[in-house]
mmCIF file of C-alpha atoms in Angstrom:
data_model
loop_
_atom_site.group_PDB
_atom_site.id
_atom_site.type_symbol
_atom_site.label_atom_id
_atom_site.label_comp_id
_atom_site.label_asym_id
_atom_site.label_seq_id
_atom_site.Cartn_x
_atom_site.Cartn_y
_atom_site.Cartn_z
ATOM 1 C CA UNK C 27 0.000 0.000 0.000
ATOM 2 C CA UNK C 28 1.350 3.414 -0.885
ATOM 3 C CA UNK C 29 1.362 5.609 2.179
ATOM 4 C CA UNK C 30 4.035 8.238 2.468
ATOM 5 C CA UNK C 31 5.068 8.837 6.027
ATOM 6 C CA UNK C 32 7.666 11.166 7.433
ATOM 7 C CA UNK C 33 11.178 9.864 7.013
ATOM 8 C CA UNK C 34 12.697 7.845 4.195
ATOM 9 C CA UNK C 35 10.727 5.273 2.241
ATOM 10 C CA UNK C 36 11.658 2.506 -0.165
ATOM 11 C CA UNK C 37 9.521 2.407 -3.326
ATOM 12 C CA UNK C 38 8.923 -1.218 -4.256
ATOM 13 C CA UNK C 39 7.647 -2.095 -7.719
ATOM 14 C CA UNK C 40 4.616 -4.359 -7.929
ATOM 15 C CA UNK C 41 6.588 -6.420 -10.465
ATOM 16 C CA UNK C 42 8.296 -8.206 -7.558
ATOM 17 C CA UNK C 43 11.252 -7.645 -5.246
ATOM 18 C CA UNK C 44 12.485 -4.622 -7.228
ATOM 19 C CA UNK C 45 13.009 -1.200 -5.682
ATOM 20 C CA UNK C 46 13.561 2.247 -7.145
ATOM 21 C CA UNK C 47 17.339 2.715 -7.086
ATOM 22 C CA UNK C 48 19.329 5.909 -7.712
ATOM 23 C CA UNK C 49 22.838 4.379 -7.986
ATOM 24 C CA UNK C 50 24.622 7.650 -8.813
ATOM 25 C CA UNK C 51 23.940 11.333 -9.262
ATOM 26 C CA UNK C 52 26.522 11.567 -12.073
ATOM 27 C CA UNK C 53 25.205 12.382 -15.535
ATOM 28 C CA UNK C 54 24.028 10.331 -17.472
ATOM 29 C CA UNK C 55 23.356 7.611 -14.861
ATOM 30 C CA UNK C 56 19.739 6.483 -14.994
ATOM 31 C CA UNK C 57 17.454 5.714 -12.065
ATOM 32 C CA UNK C 58 16.659 1.994 -12.250
ATOM 33 C CA UNK C 59 14.989 -0.832 -10.360
ATOM 34 C CA UNK C 60 17.179 -3.384 -8.612
ATOM 35 C CA UNK C 61 16.653 -6.154 -6.076
ATOM 36 C CA UNK C 62 15.520 -4.508 -2.838
ATOM 37 C CA UNK C 63 18.425 -4.221 -0.396
ATOM 38 C CA UNK C 64 17.547 -1.293 1.908
ATOM 39 C CA UNK C 65 20.623 0.730 0.915
ATOM 40 C CA UNK C 66 20.542 4.532 0.890
ATOM 41 C CA UNK C 67 20.495 4.351 -2.934
ATOM 42 C CA UNK C 68 16.995 2.858 -2.601
ATOM 43 C CA UNK C 69 15.727 5.204 0.090
ATOM 44 C CA UNK C 70 13.774 8.347 -0.768
ATOM 45 C CA UNK C 71 12.598 11.344 1.209
ATOM 46 C CA UNK C 72 9.204 12.546 0.082
ATOM 47 C CA UNK C 73 9.355 16.290 0.485
ATOM 48 C CA UNK C 74 6.405 18.447 1.484
ATOM 49 C CA UNK C 75 6.196 19.710 -2.081
ATOM 50 C CA UNK C 76 5.979 16.155 -3.503
ATOM 51 C CA UNK C 77 9.538 15.651 -4.728
ATOM 52 C CA UNK C 78 11.316 12.308 -4.388
ATOM 53 C CA UNK C 79 14.721 13.219 -2.947
ATOM 54 C CA UNK C 80 17.513 10.642 -2.825
ATOM 55 C CA UNK C 81 18.755 9.774 0.676
ATOM 56 C CA UNK C 82 22.156 8.797 -0.784
ATOM 57 C CA UNK C 83 22.457 12.107 -2.654
ATOM 58 C CA UNK C 84 20.743 14.867 -0.625
ATOM 59 C CA UNK C 85 19.514 17.732 -2.791
ATOM 60 C CA UNK C 86 19.109 15.437 -5.812
ATOM 61 C CA UNK C 87 15.590 14.440 -6.876
ATOM 62 C CA UNK C 88 14.003 12.023 -9.299
ATOM 63 C CA UNK C 89 13.520 13.866 -12.574
ATOM 64 C CA UNK C 90 10.316 13.976 -14.499
ATOM 65 C CA UNK C 91 11.481 13.856 -18.144
ATOM 66 C CA UNK C 92 9.592 16.204 -20.424
ATOM 67 C CA UNK C 93 9.739 13.773 -23.336
ATOM 68 C CA UNK C 94 8.686 10.111 -23.121
ATOM 69 C CA UNK C 95 11.845 9.137 -25.024
ATOM 70 C CA UNK C 96 13.894 9.973 -21.939
ATOM 71 C CA UNK C 97 14.364 8.079 -18.699
ATOM 72 C CA UNK C 98 14.493 9.407 -15.156
ATOM 73 C CA UNK C 99 17.748 10.534 -13.564
ATOM 74 C CA UNK C 100 18.788 12.325 -10.384
ATOM 75 C CA UNK C 101 19.211 16.054 -10.768
ATOM 76 C CA UNK C 102 19.230 19.031 -8.397
ATOM 77 C CA UNK C 103 15.780 19.408 -6.845
ATOM 78 C CA UNK C 104 13.577 22.099 -8.444
ATOM 79 C CA UNK C 105 9.900 22.936 -8.759
ATOM 80 C CA UNK C 106 8.809 20.844 -11.747
ATOM 81 C CA UNK C 107 9.938 17.516 -10.261
ATOM 82 C CA UNK C 108 6.706 16.892 -8.386
ATOM 83 C CA UNK C 109 5.133 13.445 -8.246
ATOM 84 C CA UNK C 110 1.630 12.600 -7.030
ATOM 85 C CA UNK C 111 0.913 9.345 -5.230
ATOM 86 C CA UNK C 112 -2.401 7.928 -6.411
ATOM 87 C CA UNK C 113 -4.620 5.742 -4.168
ATOM 88 C CA UNK C 114 -4.149 2.765 -6.521
ATOM 89 C CA UNK C 115 -0.329 2.781 -6.157
ATOM 90 C CA UNK C 116 0.534 4.710 -9.303
ATOM 91 C CA UNK C 117 2.998 7.582 -8.953
ATOM 92 C CA UNK C 118 2.166 10.246 -11.515
ATOM 93 C CA UNK C 119 3.781 13.450 -12.643
ATOM 94 C CA UNK C 120 1.879 16.682 -12.213
ATOM 95 C CA UNK C 121 1.311 16.472 -15.985
ATOM 96 C CA UNK C 122 -0.279 12.985 -15.830
ATOM 97 C CA UNK C 123 2.226 10.280 -16.947
ATOM 98 C CA UNK C 124 3.066 7.437 -14.545
ATOM 99 C CA UNK C 125 6.413 6.354 -13.107
ATOM 100 C CA UNK C 126 6.993 3.185 -15.147
ATOM 101 C CA UNK C 127 9.518 0.325 -14.938
ATOM 102 C CA UNK C 128 10.881 -0.383 -18.430
ATOM 103 C CA UNK C 129 11.897 -4.037 -17.841
ATOM 104 C CA UNK C 130 13.295 -6.356 -15.150
ATOM 105 C CA UNK C 131 16.206 -5.989 -12.699
ATOM 106 C CA UNK C 132 18.528 -3.154 -13.690
ATOM 107 C CA UNK C 133 15.904 -1.613 -15.994
ATOM 108 C CA UNK C 134 15.396 2.135 -16.239
ATOM 109 C CA UNK C 135 12.301 3.957 -15.064
ATOM 110 C CA UNK C 136 10.540 6.719 -16.948
ATOM 111 C CA UNK C 137 7.329 8.722 -17.101
ATOM 112 C CA UNK C 138 4.949 6.996 -19.521
ATOM 113 C CA UNK C 139 1.241 7.172 -20.369
ATOM 114 C CA UNK C 140 -0.685 5.495 -17.545
ATOM 115 C CA UNK C 141 -2.002 2.082 -18.568
ATOM 116 C CA UNK C 142 -2.707 0.584 -15.149
ATOM 117 C CA UNK C 143 -0.227 -2.280 -15.626
ATOM 118 C CA UNK C 144 1.920 -3.730 -12.814
ATOM 119 C CA UNK C 145 4.969 -1.927 -14.223
ATOM 120 C CA UNK C 146 3.310 1.275 -12.979
ATOM 121 C CA UNK C 147 2.354 0.041 -9.506
ATOM 122 C CA UNK C 148 4.390 0.951 -6.415
ATOM 123 C CA UNK C 149 4.249 0.304 -2.694
ATOM 124 C CA UNK C 150 6.180 2.253 -0.104
ATOM 125 C CA UNK C 151 7.916 0.754 2.894
ATOM 126 C CA UNK C 152 9.141 2.973 5.728
ATOM 127 C CA UNK C 153 12.869 2.644 6.324
#
């Protein structure tokens, strides 16, 4: 169940034991899903203004690519990186697309048109 509480959370994909993972804040490293391990790379602070800030890289947030050809990366936090947690477990951008896993372990994540598939479902776990 997606419930954002105070403090860091792990975002677990409904595809299985895969968690949102920001392995580096160096360009052009992509945010991916990897086997859940509880590391700081997989922990996220949900800010009051709905940004997903990396615990491993404070001040760096999950990007919301403006073009569906691009994948998400970590970049300095700024206003247009807001994500909205939906009651059904989807995490959407303020413009509508859903945070989507683009494959299995090690796969990138991106903002894509919401289809309701399991690749767009997330659960949060307090860490």
